Coordinates of C-alpha atoms and ligand atoms in Angstrom, one line a residue:
M27 CA -5.7 -3.3 30.8
N28 CA -4.2 -0.3 31.2
A29 CA -4.3 2.4 29.5
A30 CA -1.9 2.0 26.8
K31 CA -2.3 -1.5 26.0
A32 CA -5.9 0.0 25.3
Q33 CA -4.9 2.5 22.8
S34 CA -3.0 0.6 21.3
K35 CA -5.7 -2.0 20.2
D36 CA -6.7 0.6 18.5
F37 CA -4.7 1.3 15.7
L38 CA -4.3 -1.1 12.2
L39 CA -1.0 -0.7 12.7
A40 CA 1.5 1.2 14.9
V41 CA 5.1 2.3 14.0
E42 CA 6.8 3.4 16.5
G43 CA 11.0 4.8 17.3
L44 CA 11.4 2.6 14.3
T45 CA 15.1 3.0 12.8
V46 CA 16.7 1.6 10.4
S47 CA 20.8 2.3 9.7
F48 CA 22.8 1.0 6.5
D49 CA 26.3 1.6 7.8
G50 CA 26.0 4.7 9.9
F51 CA 23.7 6.5 7.7
K52 CA 20.0 6.5 9.1
A53 CA 17.8 6.1 6.1
V54 CA 14.8 6.0 9.1
D55 CA 15.7 7.7 12.2
D56 CA 13.5 7.5 15.1
L57 CA 9.9 7.7 13.2
S58 CA 6.7 7.1 14.4
F59 CA 3.1 7.2 13.0
Y60 CA -0.4 5.5 13.8
L61 CA -2.9 4.1 11.1
D62 CA -6.6 4.2 12.0
P63 CA -8.6 1.4 10.8
K64 CA -9.8 2.0 7.1
E65 CA -7.5 4.9 7.1
I66 CA -5.8 6.3 4.2
R67 CA -2.5 8.1 5.0
V68 CA -0.5 9.1 2.4
I69 CA 3.9 9.8 3.6
I70 CA 4.8 12.9 1.2
G71 CA 8.1 13.7 1.2
P72 CA 11.6 14.9 -0.8
N73 CA 13.5 12.2 -2.5
G74 CA 15.4 10.3 0.0
A75 CA 13.5 10.7 2.7
G76 CA 12.6 7.3 3.6
K77 CA 9.8 6.8 2.3
T78 CA 10.1 3.3 0.2
T79 CA 12.3 2.4 3.1
V80 CA 9.5 2.2 5.9
L81 CA 7.6 -0.2 3.0
D82 CA 10.8 -2.2 3.2
L83 CA 10.7 -2.2 6.7
I84 CA 6.7 -2.4 7.6
C85 CA 6.9 -5.6 4.8
G86 CA 9.9 -6.9 5.6
K87 CA 11.8 -6.7 3.2
T88 CA 14.7 -4.8 5.1
K89 CA 15.4 -5.7 8.6
A90 CA 15.5 -2.9 11.5
T91 CA 17.8 -1.4 13.2
S92 CA 15.5 -1.2 16.1
G93 CA 12.4 0.1 16.9
S94 CA 9.0 -1.7 16.8
I95 CA 5.8 -2.3 14.3
K96 CA 2.6 -3.8 15.2
F97 CA -0.2 -4.4 13.3
D98 CA -3.1 -5.7 14.0
G99 CA -1.5 -6.3 18.0
K100 CA 1.6 -8.7 16.3
E101 CA 5.1 -7.3 16.4
L102 CA 6.2 -7.4 12.7
T103 CA 9.8 -7.0 12.8
R104 CA 10.1 -10.9 14.3
L105 CA 8.4 -11.6 10.7
K106 CA 9.9 -13.4 7.6
E107 CA 8.3 -11.7 4.8
H108 CA 6.2 -14.1 3.4
Q109 CA 4.4 -14.2 7.3
I110 CA 3.7 -10.9 6.5
V111 CA 2.2 -11.3 4.1
H112 CA 0.3 -13.7 5.2
S113 CA -1.2 -11.8 8.4
G114 CA -2.2 -9.4 5.9
V115 CA 0.1 -7.2 4.6
G116 CA 0.2 -5.9 0.8
R117 CA 2.5 -4.1 -0.9
K118 CA 2.6 -2.8 -4.3
F119 CA 6.5 -1.5 -6.1
Q120 CA 6.9 1.4 -7.9
T121 CA 7.3 -0.3 -11.2
P122 CA 3.7 -2.7 -12.4
S123 CA 5.2 -6.4 -12.5
V124 CA 2.2 -8.3 -14.2
F125 CA 2.4 -11.4 -15.8
E126 CA 2.2 -9.4 -19.8
D127 CA 1.5 -13.2 -21.8
L128 CA -1.5 -13.9 -18.9
T129 CA -5.0 -12.7 -19.5
V130 CA -6.6 -10.0 -16.7
F131 CA -8.5 -13.0 -15.5
E132 CA -5.5 -15.0 -15.5
N133 CA -3.2 -12.4 -13.7
L134 CA -5.5 -12.1 -11.2
E135 CA -6.8 -16.1 -10.6
V136 CA -2.7 -17.0 -9.9
S137 CA -2.9 -14.0 -7.5
Y138 CA -5.7 -15.8 -5.5
P139 CA -4.7 -17.1 -2.3
Q140 CA -4.5 -21.0 -2.6
G141 CA -5.7 -23.0 0.1
H142 CA -4.0 -26.5 1.2
S143 CA -5.3 -29.9 0.0
V144 CA -7.9 -29.2 -3.0
M145 CA -9.9 -31.7 -3.5
G146 CA -10.7 -33.1 -6.8
A147 CA -14.7 -32.9 -5.4
L148 CA -14.1 -29.1 -4.4
A149 CA -11.9 -28.4 -7.6
F150 CA -15.4 -27.2 -9.5
K151 CA -16.4 -24.7 -6.2
R152 CA -13.4 -23.4 -5.6
S153 CA -13.2 -22.9 -9.8
A154 CA -16.8 -21.2 -9.0
E155 CA -15.4 -19.1 -5.9
V156 CA -12.1 -17.6 -8.1
V157 CA -14.1 -16.7 -10.7
A158 CA -16.7 -15.1 -8.4
A159 CA -13.8 -13.2 -6.4
V160 CA -11.7 -12.5 -10.2
E161 CA -14.8 -10.5 -11.8
D162 CA -15.7 -8.9 -8.2
V163 CA -12.3 -7.4 -7.9
A164 CA -12.2 -6.5 -12.1
E165 CA -15.6 -4.7 -11.4
T166 CA -13.4 -2.3 -9.0
I167 CA -10.2 -1.6 -10.7
F168 CA -11.8 -0.8 -13.8
L169 CA -10.8 -3.9 -16.3
K170 CA -14.2 -5.6 -16.3
D171 CA -14.2 -5.4 -19.4
A172 CA -10.9 -6.4 -20.3
L173 CA -11.0 -9.9 -18.7
E174 CA -9.6 -11.6 -21.9
Q175 CA -7.3 -9.2 -23.5
P176 CA -3.1 -10.1 -22.5
A177 CA -1.9 -8.0 -19.9
S178 CA 1.0 -6.5 -22.4
L179 CA -2.4 -4.9 -24.7
L180 CA -2.7 -2.4 -21.1
S181 CA -2.6 1.0 -21.2
H182 CA 0.8 2.0 -18.4
G183 CA -2.4 2.8 -15.8
Q184 CA -4.8 -0.4 -16.7
K185 CA -1.7 -2.2 -15.5
Q186 CA -1.0 -0.5 -12.3
W187 CA -4.6 -0.9 -11.4
L188 CA -4.5 -4.8 -12.1
E189 CA -1.6 -4.9 -10.4
I190 CA -3.7 -3.5 -7.3
G191 CA -6.3 -5.8 -8.2
M192 CA -4.0 -8.7 -8.1
L193 CA -3.3 -6.9 -4.0
L194 CA -7.0 -7.3 -3.6
I195 CA -7.7 -10.3 -4.6
Q196 CA -5.6 -11.7 -1.4
K197 CA -7.4 -9.6 1.1
P198 CA -5.1 -7.8 3.1
D199 CA -6.1 -5.7 5.4
L200 CA -3.3 -3.2 4.9
L201 CA -2.5 -2.1 1.6
M202 CA 0.7 -0.4 0.9
L203 CA 1.5 1.5 -2.3
D204 CA 4.4 3.5 -3.8
E205 CA 3.8 6.5 -6.0
P206 CA 0.8 4.7 -7.6
V207 CA -0.3 7.1 -10.6
A208 CA 3.5 7.9 -11.5
G209 CA 3.2 8.0 -15.2
M210 CA -0.9 7.9 -15.2
S211 CA -2.8 10.8 -17.2
V212 CA -5.0 13.2 -15.4
A213 CA -8.0 10.8 -15.9
E214 CA -6.8 7.7 -15.1
R215 CA -5.2 9.6 -12.2
K216 CA -9.0 10.3 -11.0
K217 CA -10.1 7.3 -11.5
T218 CA -7.5 6.1 -9.2
A219 CA -8.2 8.4 -6.9
E220 CA -12.0 6.9 -7.1
L221 CA -10.7 2.4 -6.2
L222 CA -8.8 4.2 -3.2
R223 CA -12.1 5.8 -2.1
R224 CA -14.2 2.3 -2.9
I225 CA -11.7 -0.1 -1.2
T226 CA -10.8 1.9 1.9
K227 CA -14.4 0.2 3.1
D228 CA -12.0 -3.2 3.5
H229 CA -9.1 -1.6 3.6
T230 CA -6.3 0.5 5.1
V231 CA -4.5 1.9 2.6
L232 CA -0.4 3.3 2.8
V233 CA 0.4 5.4 0.0
I234 CA 3.6 7.1 -1.0
E235 CA 2.8 10.0 -3.5
H236 CA 4.0 13.5 -4.9
D237 CA 1.5 14.6 -6.6
M238 CA -0.1 17.0 -4.5
Q239 CA -3.7 16.9 -6.3
F240 CA -3.7 13.0 -5.7
V241 CA -2.7 13.4 -2.2
G242 CA -5.7 15.7 -1.3
D243 CA -8.1 13.8 -3.3
I244 CA -7.8 10.9 -1.2
A245 CA -5.9 11.3 1.9
D246 CA -7.4 11.4 5.6
R247 CA -4.7 12.1 6.9
V248 CA -1.3 13.3 5.3
T249 CA 2.2 12.5 6.9
V250 CA 5.2 14.6 5.4
M251 CA 9.1 12.5 6.1
H252 CA 12.3 14.2 6.0
Q253 CA 15.5 13.1 6.2
G254 CA 13.9 9.6 8.1
K255 CA 11.8 11.6 10.5
V256 CA 8.3 12.4 10.8
L257 CA 8.2 16.9 9.6
S258 CA 4.6 17.5 10.2
E259 CA 1.6 15.4 9.9
G260 CA -2.6 16.1 10.1
S261 CA -4.8 16.9 7.1
I262 CA -3.9 18.1 4.2
E263 CA -4.6 21.6 4.6
H264 CA -2.8 21.4 7.7
V265 CA 0.6 20.2 5.9
K266 CA 0.1 22.0 3.2
S267 CA 0.7 25.4 5.3
D268 CA 2.9 24.3 7.6
P269 CA 6.6 26.7 6.7
K270 CA 8.6 23.3 8.1
V271 CA 7.2 21.6 4.9
I272 CA 7.0 24.5 2.7
E273 CA 10.8 25.4 3.1
V274 CA 11.9 21.5 2.4
Y275 CA 9.1 20.1 0.7
L276 CA 6.4 22.2 -1.4
G277 CA 8.6 25.3 -1.8
H278 CA 10.7 23.6 -5.3
Ligands
LIG311 P1 12.5 8.0 -0.9 O1 12.1 6.5 -1.3 O2 11.6 8.5 0.4 O3 12.8 8.9 -2.0 P2 14.5 5.8 0.2 O4 13.1 5.0 1.1 O5 14.3 5.3 -1.4 O6 13.9 7.5 0.1 O7 15.9 6.2 0.3 C1 16.0 7.2 2.0 C2 17.7 6.9 1.9 O8 18.0 5.6 2.4 C3 18.3 7.5 0.5 O9 19.2 7.8 0.7 C4 18.6 6.1 0.3 O10 19.9 5.9 -1.3 C5 19.5 5.4 1.2 N1 19.1 3.8 1.0 C6 17.5 3.0 1.0 N2 17.8 1.9 0.3 C7 19.1 1.4 1.0 C8 20.3 0.5 1.1 N3 19.2 -0.5 1.3 N4 21.5 0.3 1.2 C9 22.0 2.0 1.2 N5 21.2 2.6 1.6 C10 19.6 3.0 1.4
LIG312 MG1 10.7 5.7 -2.7

């Protein structure tokens, strides 16, 4: 194996030269970044920097104009959205989309990945397995005591956690979250930071966020985007004191 190959194998996600052009406007422009397994990376940057578009590209919602997205050694730019989900990438959108009329339990249950032909004889075993998985995830997302509540009665923050739970139950290797603490109280933000810290035992997490307190609480490393490119990257201390970042983002 050559050196480049050996290196690329160590990353869970390697984004290289990624570009997407909308009618000539490059929303993402020759972007490269690399995620280690079990890392929490936060992408920050001004509105319109291309952050959400990066998640759209990784999950296959938007097709890249050029460049490469290697996930666990697989080239994602050639795959369809459902194939990308199957390969272990889960993505949460900005607004929560839980099923309001279902209970917390049912929301998690319907998100549990279904196998192929389930025989009657296996049904009981299977449901016990689902119940165990639902309870385990409910504990992680602070909703163990709310399992029988309809989702419509949850607070905005609890709905966000439920939606994270609906992804977790599918056991993605990479979990991507777009502004997960927007609209949350300070207490809920703290708990969300704890939630994300907990799940990195089994997951790599890519988060877009503006709240710098929250970013500092969770990030292993921060990537700052501006005009579709990486403006700065490193520890929270590094990017916070980078004059380029202060000029285009933090100073505003
Ligand atoms: P951010 O999440 O950093 O605020 P976005 O990724 O949403 O930024 O958008 C980056 C830029 O790309 C914006 O100027 C936006 O208007 C543009 N853009 C995003 N998606 C599309 C699209 N599907 N078609 C055209 N322009 C788009
Ligand atoms: Mg966005």
